């Protein structure tokens, strides 16, 4: 059973515009959330994370928002660049539990 | 730092054959994870080790799968006998320190397995 869900498997966006990726989770024990980025033929690489004590974390062009009451988080990429074209995975973990639960991923295509 | 190393990068085998996937974690990392990626299920954790000891193997699909970590720098994932439904990309990842949820997992490039 998917505890982390990413709908809208693919997203196309014009270069310079905002990309918004959404992620929903079902396990209320999750208290740490991460986004990973994956290029073809490579492993996922860590992008940005957020603890449940925060509702926003920003790192350069990437911002993650967390809405605990809705069990929802989103990743904003502004401005989008062609190099951002990749698959983005949402992941979550519960304190004291070493497991990361991943979503199925969102394909982002940034059009030059 | 060489990162997490996996071999082979690609494996094509016939149903019923034994498959062994290999992983060398980043030096100094205490945790090692094996994941499988499929279109249907996404990225799912199979098993993870702490200091070479298997901690949680609840994600291992069935007895045909086994994993070992004989030392801090090497782990194997074995499938015997392999079946077409095992076709997937298998990732190894490692991380350091006591897991608090904040430790980043570093992934290898993956092994793309095709079982005919």
PDB file of C-alpha atoms in Angstrom:
ATOM      1  CA  UNK A   1       0.000   0.000   0.000  1.00  0.00           C
ATOM      2  CA  UNK A   2       1.481   3.309  -1.105  1.00  0.00           C
ATOM      3  CA  UNK A   3       2.006   5.518   1.933  1.00  0.00           C
ATOM      4  CA  UNK A   4       3.442   8.264  -0.247  1.00  0.00           C
ATOM      5  CA  UNK A   5       1.521   9.223  -3.368  1.00  0.00           C
ATOM      6  CA  UNK A   6       2.506  11.364  -6.285  1.00  0.00           C
ATOM      7  CA  UNK A   7      -0.237  11.981  -8.810  1.00  0.00           C
ATOM      8  CA  UNK A   8       0.090  13.584 -12.230  1.00  0.00           C
ATOM      9  CA  UNK A   9       3.048  11.461 -13.278  1.00  0.00           C
ATOM     10  CA  UNK A  10       4.359  13.952 -15.814  1.00  0.00           C
ATOM     11  CA  UNK A  11       4.663  17.706 -16.053  1.00  0.00           C
ATOM     12  CA  UNK A  12       5.794  19.903 -18.922  1.00  0.00           C
ATOM     13  CA  UNK A  13       6.759  23.507 -18.219  1.00  0.00           C
ATOM     14  CA  UNK A  14       8.330  26.334 -20.172  1.00  0.00           C
ATOM     15  CA  UNK A  15      11.825  27.414 -19.191  1.00  0.00           C
ATOM     16  CA  UNK A  16      11.689  30.263 -16.697  1.00  0.00           C
ATOM     17  CA  UNK A  17       8.248  29.348 -15.382  1.00  0.00           C
ATOM     18  CA  UNK A  18       7.400  27.645 -12.105  1.00  0.00           C
ATOM     19  CA  UNK A  19       7.226  23.873 -11.712  1.00  0.00           C
ATOM     20  CA  UNK A  20       5.025  22.588  -8.905  1.00  0.00           C
ATOM     21  CA  UNK A  21       5.115  18.969  -7.813  1.00  0.00           C
ATOM     22  CA  UNK A  22       2.679  17.582  -5.287  1.00  0.00           C
ATOM     23  CA  UNK A  23       2.923  14.733  -2.824  1.00  0.00           C
ATOM     24  CA  UNK A  24       0.428  13.267  -0.368  1.00  0.00           C
ATOM     25  CA  UNK A  25       1.094  10.875   2.470  1.00  0.00           C
ATOM     26  CA  UNK A  26      -1.108   8.719   4.653  1.00  0.00           C
ATOM     27  CA  UNK A  27       1.073   7.833   7.629  1.00  0.00           C
ATOM     28  CA  UNK A  28       0.672  10.420  10.401  1.00  0.00           C
ATOM     29  CA  UNK A  29       3.885   9.130  12.003  1.00  0.00           C
ATOM     30  CA  UNK A  30       5.987  10.576   9.202  1.00  0.00           C
ATOM     31  CA  UNK A  31       7.973  13.531  10.470  1.00  0.00           C
ATOM     32  CA  UNK A  32      10.627  14.059   7.844  1.00  0.00           C
ATOM     33  CA  UNK A  33      10.131  14.561   4.143  1.00  0.00           C
ATOM     34  CA  UNK A  34      12.587  14.589   1.289  1.00  0.00           C
ATOM     35  CA  UNK A  35      12.686  15.169  -2.442  1.00  0.00           C
ATOM     36  CA  UNK A  36      15.072  13.258  -4.662  1.00  0.00           C
ATOM     37  CA  UNK A  37      15.872  13.986  -8.296  1.00  0.00           C
ATOM     38  CA  UNK A  38      16.748  11.284 -10.799  1.00  0.00           C
ATOM     39  CA  UNK A  39      18.279  11.541 -14.258  1.00  0.00           C
ATOM     40  CA  UNK A  40      18.087   8.595 -16.705  1.00  0.00           C
ATOM     41  CA  UNK A  41      20.634   5.844 -16.037  1.00  0.00           C
ATOM     42  CA  UNK A  42      21.609   7.416 -12.724  1.00  0.00           C
ATOM     43  CA  UNK A  43      20.550   6.861  -9.127  1.00  0.00           C
ATOM     44  CA  UNK A  44      18.328   9.336  -7.283  1.00  0.00           C
ATOM     45  CA  UNK A  45      20.154  12.266  -5.689  1.00  0.00           C
ATOM     46  CA  UNK A  46      19.007  14.195  -2.654  1.00  0.00           C
ATOM     47  CA  UNK A  47      17.499  17.574  -3.483  1.00  0.00           C
ATOM     48  CA  UNK A  48      15.834  19.145  -0.460  1.00  0.00           C
ATOM     49  CA  UNK A  49      14.132  18.112   2.766  1.00  0.00           C
ATOM     50  CA  UNK A  50      11.825  19.439   5.452  1.00  0.00           C
ATOM     51  CA  UNK A  51      11.147  18.492   9.036  1.00  0.00           C
ATOM     52  CA  UNK A  52       7.593  18.316  10.345  1.00  0.00           C
ATOM     53  CA  UNK A  53       8.309  21.203  12.716  1.00  0.00           C
ATOM     54  CA  UNK A  54       8.558  23.516   9.720  1.00  0.00           C
ATOM     55  CA  UNK A  55       6.140  24.416   6.976  1.00  0.00           C
ATOM     56  CA  UNK A  56       8.636  25.743   4.468  1.00  0.00           C
ATOM     57  CA  UNK A  57      12.239  25.152   3.496  1.00  0.00           C
ATOM     58  CA  UNK A  58      14.020  26.989   0.731  1.00  0.00           C
ATOM     59  CA  UNK A  59      17.268  26.240  -1.058  1.00  0.00           C
ATOM     60  CA  UNK A  60      18.012  28.439  -4.022  1.00  0.00           C
ATOM     61  CA  UNK A  61      15.443  27.818  -6.735  1.00  0.00           C
ATOM     62  CA  UNK A  62      13.853  24.977  -4.781  1.00  0.00           C
ATOM     63  CA  UNK A  63      11.246  25.395  -2.059  1.00  0.00           C
ATOM     64  CA  UNK A  64       9.341  22.681  -0.251  1.00  0.00           C
ATOM     65  CA  UNK A  65       6.077  23.427   1.506  1.00  0.00           C
ATOM     66  CA  UNK A  66       4.525  21.161   4.118  1.00  0.00           C
ATOM     67  CA  UNK A  67       0.876  21.134   5.185  1.00  0.00           C
ATOM     68  CA  UNK A  68       0.684  18.634   8.031  1.00  0.00           C
ATOM     69  CA  UNK A  69      -3.045  18.910   8.567  1.00  0.00           C
ATOM     70  CA  UNK A  70      -3.646  17.990   4.940  1.00  0.00           C
ATOM     71  CA  UNK A  71      -0.767  15.477   4.880  1.00  0.00           C
ATOM     72  CA  UNK A  72       0.465  17.218   1.780  1.00  0.00           C
ATOM     73  CA  UNK A  73       3.740  18.644   0.586  1.00  0.00           C
ATOM     74  CA  UNK A  74       4.827  20.328  -2.597  1.00  0.00           C
ATOM     75  CA  UNK A  75       8.048  21.198  -4.348  1.00  0.00           C
ATOM     76  CA  UNK A  76       8.345  24.476  -6.218  1.00  0.00           C
ATOM     77  CA  UNK A  77      11.094  25.102  -8.742  1.00  0.00           C
ATOM     78  CA  UNK A  78      11.463  28.723  -9.748  1.00  0.00           C
ATOM     79  CA  UNK A  79      12.613  29.498 -12.358  1.00  0.00           C
ATOM     80  CA  UNK A  80      12.623  26.148 -14.112  1.00  0.00           C
ATOM     81  CA  UNK A  81      15.664  25.358 -16.222  1.00  0.00           C
ATOM     82  CA  UNK A  82      16.219  22.687 -18.897  1.00  0.00           C
ATOM     83  CA  UNK A  83      18.639  20.916 -16.533  1.00  0.00           C
ATOM     84  CA  UNK A  84      15.735  20.386 -14.152  1.00  0.00           C
ATOM     85  CA  UNK A  85      14.230  17.873 -16.566  1.00  0.00           C
ATOM     86  CA  UNK A  86      14.251  14.687 -14.507  1.00  0.00           C
ATOM     87  CA  UNK A  87      12.089  12.400 -12.399  1.00  0.00           C
ATOM     88  CA  UNK A  88      11.360  13.744  -8.913  1.00  0.00           C
ATOM     89  CA  UNK A  89      10.628  11.396  -6.023  1.00  0.00           C
ATOM     90  CA  UNK A  90       8.919  12.393  -2.820  1.00  0.00           C
ATOM     91  CA  UNK A  91       9.975  10.387   0.261  1.00  0.00           C
ATOM     92  CA  UNK A  92       9.079  10.294   3.931  1.00  0.00           C
ATOM     93  CA  UNK A  93      10.318   8.736   7.126  1.00  0.00           C
ATOM     94  CA  UNK A  94       9.221   8.420  10.741  1.00  0.00           C
ATOM     95  CA  UNK A  95      11.605   9.265  13.576  1.00  0.00           C
ATOM     96  CA  UNK A  96      13.272   6.129  14.877  1.00  0.00           C
ATOM     97  CA  UNK A  97      12.473   4.248  11.697  1.00  0.00           C
ATOM     98  CA  UNK A  98      15.243   3.966   9.159  1.00  0.00           C
ATOM     99  CA  UNK A  99      12.938   3.232   6.282  1.00  0.00           C
ATOM    100  CA  UNK A 100      12.241   5.787   3.590  1.00  0.00           C
ATOM    101  CA  UNK A 101       8.883   5.442   1.864  1.00  0.00           C
ATOM    102  CA  UNK A 102       9.009   6.744  -1.702  1.00  0.00           C
ATOM    103  CA  UNK A 103       6.332   7.875  -4.101  1.00  0.00           C
ATOM    104  CA  UNK A 104       6.315   6.623  -7.682  1.00  0.00           C
ATOM    105  CA  UNK A 105       7.887   9.794  -9.029  1.00  0.00           C
ATOM    106  CA  UNK A 106       6.945  12.696 -11.303  1.00  0.00           C
ATOM    107  CA  UNK A 107       8.557  13.232 -14.699  1.00  0.00           C
ATOM    108  CA  UNK A 108       9.329  16.908 -15.290  1.00  0.00           C
ATOM    109  CA  UNK A 109      10.190  18.202 -18.747  1.00  0.00           C
ATOM    110  CA  UNK A 110      11.371  21.799 -19.025  1.00  0.00           C
ATOM    111  CA  UNK A 111      10.978  23.131 -22.532  1.00  0.00           C
ATOM    112  CA  UNK A 112      13.659  25.619 -23.637  1.00  0.00           C
TER     113      UNK A 112
ATOM    114  CA  UNK B   1      34.803  10.198  -3.033  1.00  0.00           C
ATOM    115  CA  UNK B   2      33.772   7.555  -5.561  1.00  0.00           C
ATOM    116  CA  UNK B   3      30.185   7.358  -4.409  1.00  0.00           C
ATOM    117  CA  UNK B   4      28.190   4.152  -4.167  1.00  0.00           C
ATOM    118  CA  UNK B   5      29.390   1.619  -6.722  1.00  0.00           C
ATOM    119  CA  UNK B   6      27.138  -1.044  -8.189  1.00  0.00           C
ATOM    120  CA  UNK B   7      27.891  -3.862 -10.581  1.00  0.00           C
ATOM    121  CA  UNK B   8      26.913  -4.973 -13.066  1.00  0.00           C
ATOM    122  CA  UNK B   9      25.151  -1.942 -14.556  1.00  0.00           C
ATOM    123  CA  UNK B  10      23.067  -4.170 -16.818  1.00  0.00           C
ATOM    124  CA  UNK B  11      22.189  -7.828 -16.523  1.00  0.00           C
ATOM    125  CA  UNK B  12      20.183  -9.953 -18.941  1.00  0.00           C
ATOM    126  CA  UNK B  13      19.480 -13.491 -17.879  1.00  0.00           C
ATOM    127  CA  UNK B  14      17.084 -16.305 -18.493  1.00  0.00           C
ATOM    128  CA  UNK B  15      14.347 -17.370 -16.183  1.00  0.00           C
ATOM    129  CA  UNK B  16      15.588 -19.819 -13.569  1.00  0.00           C
ATOM    130  CA  UNK B  17      19.139 -18.532 -13.505  1.00  0.00           C
ATOM    131  CA  UNK B  18      20.832 -17.128 -10.432  1.00  0.00           C
ATOM    132  CA  UNK B  19      21.513 -13.415 -10.416  1.00  0.00           C
ATOM    133  CA  UNK B  20      23.945 -11.649  -8.091  1.00  0.00           C
ATOM    134  CA  UNK B  21      24.020  -7.884  -7.757  1.00  0.00           C
ATOM    135  CA  UNK B  22      26.907  -6.168  -6.015  1.00  0.00           C
ATOM    136  CA  UNK B  23      27.317  -2.962  -4.090  1.00  0.00           C
ATOM    137  CA  UNK B  24      30.180  -1.044  -2.531  1.00  0.00           C
ATOM    138  CA  UNK B  25      28.903   1.681  -0.178  1.00  0.00           C
ATOM    139  CA  UNK B  26      30.607   4.982   0.505  1.00  0.00           C
ATOM    140  CA  UNK B  27      33.473   4.511   2.933  1.00  0.00           C
ATOM    141  CA  UNK B  28      32.474   5.360   6.478  1.00  0.00           C
ATOM    142  CA  UNK B  29      28.754   4.896   5.936  1.00  0.00           C
ATOM    143  CA  UNK B  30      27.113   2.644   8.502  1.00  0.00           C
ATOM    144  CA  UNK B  31      23.842   2.002   6.704  1.00  0.00           C
ATOM    145  CA  UNK B  32      23.282   0.188   3.427  1.00  0.00           C
ATOM    146  CA  UNK B  33      19.953  -0.090   1.644  1.00  0.00           C
ATOM    147  CA  UNK B  34      18.741  -2.157  -1.306  1.00  0.00           C
ATOM    148  CA  UNK B  35      15.839  -0.770  -3.356  1.00  0.00           C
ATOM    149  CA  UNK B  36      13.927  -1.964  -6.397  1.00  0.00           C
ATOM    150  CA  UNK B  37      12.295   0.369  -8.902  1.00  0.00           C
ATOM    151  CA  UNK B  38       9.427  -0.730 -11.136  1.00  0.00           C
ATOM    152  CA  UNK B  39       6.805   1.191 -13.046  1.00  0.00           C
ATOM    153  CA  UNK B  40       4.002  -0.363 -11.032  1.00  0.00           C
ATOM    154  CA  UNK B  41       5.397   0.018  -7.517  1.00  0.00           C
ATOM    155  CA  UNK B  42       7.878   2.840  -7.863  1.00  0.00           C
ATOM    156  CA  UNK B  43      10.909   2.762  -5.562  1.00  0.00           C
ATOM    157  CA  UNK B  44      10.530   0.222  -2.783  1.00  0.00           C
ATOM    158  CA  UNK B  45      12.919  -0.716   0.003  1.00  0.00           C
ATOM    159  CA  UNK B  46      13.887  -4.375   0.027  1.00  0.00           C
ATOM    160  CA  UNK B  47      16.297  -4.606   2.962  1.00  0.00           C
ATOM    161  CA  UNK B  48      18.733  -2.493   4.920  1.00  0.00           C
ATOM    162  CA  UNK B  49      21.823  -3.139   7.010  1.00  0.00           C
ATOM    163  CA  UNK B  50      23.405  -1.299   9.922  1.00  0.00           C
ATOM    164  CA  UNK B  51      27.065  -2.064  10.582  1.00  0.00           C
ATOM    165  CA  UNK B  52      26.799  -5.107   8.307  1.00  0.00           C
ATOM    166  CA  UNK B  53      23.834  -6.552  10.210  1.00  0.00           C
ATOM    167  CA  UNK B  54      20.458  -6.916   8.446  1.00  0.00           C
ATOM    168  CA  UNK B  55      17.956  -4.804  10.354  1.00  0.00           C
ATOM    169  CA  UNK B  56      14.778  -4.942   8.319  1.00  0.00           C
ATOM    170  CA  UNK B  57      14.161  -7.362   5.465  1.00  0.00           C
ATOM    171  CA  UNK B  58      10.387  -7.027   5.424  1.00  0.00           C
ATOM    172  CA  UNK B  59      10.499  -5.637   1.916  1.00  0.00           C
ATOM    173  CA  UNK B  60      12.168  -8.697   0.423  1.00  0.00           C
ATOM    174  CA  UNK B  61       9.499 -10.100  -1.881  1.00  0.00           C
ATOM    175  CA  UNK B  62      10.046 -13.801  -1.253  1.00  0.00           C
ATOM    176  CA  UNK B  63      12.535 -16.476  -0.361  1.00  0.00           C
ATOM    177  CA  UNK B  64      14.103 -16.328  -3.798  1.00  0.00           C
ATOM    178  CA  UNK B  65      15.727 -13.059  -2.695  1.00  0.00           C
ATOM    179  CA  UNK B  66      18.612 -12.934  -0.258  1.00  0.00           C
ATOM    180  CA  UNK B  67      21.094 -10.241   0.732  1.00  0.00           C
ATOM    181  CA  UNK B  68      24.388 -10.340   2.559  1.00  0.00           C
ATOM    182  CA  UNK B  69      26.922  -7.861   3.813  1.00  0.00           C
ATOM    183  CA  UNK B  70      30.086  -9.757   4.726  1.00  0.00           C
ATOM    184  CA  UNK B  71      32.019  -6.568   5.495  1.00  0.00           C
ATOM    185  CA  UNK B  72      31.616  -2.803   5.635  1.00  0.00           C
ATOM    186  CA  UNK B  73      32.598  -2.313   2.024  1.00  0.00           C
ATOM    187  CA  UNK B  74      30.599  -4.944   0.186  1.00  0.00           C
ATOM    188  CA  UNK B  75      27.060  -6.232  -0.112  1.00  0.00           C
ATOM    189  CA  UNK B  76      25.273  -8.613  -2.474  1.00  0.00           C
ATOM    190  CA  UNK B  77      21.664  -9.115  -3.454  1.00  0.00           C
ATOM    191  CA  UNK B  78      20.974 -12.537  -4.895  1.00  0.00           C
ATOM    192  CA  UNK B  79      17.929 -13.811  -6.748  1.00  0.00           C
ATOM    193  CA  UNK B  80      17.701 -17.569  -7.148  1.00  0.00           C
ATOM    194  CA  UNK B  81      15.897 -18.655  -9.248  1.00  0.00           C
ATOM    195  CA  UNK B  82      15.122 -15.493 -11.185  1.00  0.00           C
ATOM    196  CA  UNK B  83      11.734 -14.881 -12.797  1.00  0.00           C
ATOM    197  CA  UNK B  84      10.576 -12.404 -15.469  1.00  0.00           C
ATOM    198  CA  UNK B  85       8.669 -10.401 -12.853  1.00  0.00           C
ATOM    199  CA  UNK B  86      11.985  -9.645 -11.131  1.00  0.00           C
ATOM    200  CA  UNK B  87      12.908  -7.404 -14.063  1.00  0.00           C
ATOM    201  CA  UNK B  88      13.509  -3.970 -12.580  1.00  0.00           C
ATOM    202  CA  UNK B  89      16.223  -1.495 -11.679  1.00  0.00           C
ATOM    203  CA  UNK B  90      17.903  -2.346  -8.390  1.00  0.00           C
ATOM    204  CA  UNK B  91      19.533   0.443  -6.428  1.00  0.00           C
ATOM    205  CA  UNK B  92      21.928   0.316  -3.540  1.00  0.00           C
ATOM    206  CA  UNK B  93      22.199   3.312  -1.216  1.00  0.00           C
ATOM    207  CA  UNK B  94      24.242   4.145   1.858  1.00  0.00           C
ATOM    208  CA  UNK B  95      24.125   6.694   4.651  1.00  0.00           C
ATOM    209  CA  UNK B  96      26.130   7.499   7.747  1.00  0.00           C
ATOM    210  CA  UNK B  97      25.487   7.860  11.410  1.00  0.00           C
ATOM    211  CA  UNK B  98      22.527   7.130  13.566  1.00  0.00           C
ATOM    212  CA  UNK B  99      19.366   7.520  11.551  1.00  0.00           C
ATOM    213  CA  UNK B 100      17.366  10.498  12.684  1.00  0.00           C
ATOM    214  CA  UNK B 101      15.423  10.920   9.495  1.00  0.00           C
ATOM    215  CA  UNK B 102      17.773  13.668   8.460  1.00  0.00           C
ATOM    216  CA  UNK B 103      20.606  11.612   7.111  1.00  0.00           C
ATOM    217  CA  UNK B 104      20.798  11.710   3.352  1.00  0.00           C
ATOM    218  CA  UNK B 105      20.889   8.429   1.523  1.00  0.00           C
ATOM    219  CA  UNK B 106      23.358   8.338  -1.358  1.00  0.00           C
ATOM    220  CA  UNK B 107      22.307   6.110  -4.226  1.00  0.00           C
ATOM    221  CA  UNK B 108      24.379   4.119  -6.652  1.00  0.00           C
ATOM    222  CA  UNK B 109      23.671   4.205 -10.413  1.00  0.00           C
ATOM    223  CA  UNK B 110      21.575   1.061 -10.246  1.00  0.00           C
ATOM    224  CA  UNK B 111      21.600  -2.333 -11.955  1.00  0.00           C
ATOM    225  CA  UNK B 112      19.044  -2.775 -14.719  1.00  0.00           C
ATOM    226  CA  UNK B 113      17.953  -6.408 -14.622  1.00  0.00           C
ATOM    227  CA  UNK B 114      16.038  -8.119 -17.403  1.00  0.00           C
ATOM    228  CA  UNK B 115      14.899 -11.685 -16.894  1.00  0.00           C
ATOM    229  CA  UNK B 116      13.718 -13.354 -20.097  1.00  0.00           C
TER     230      UNK B 116
END
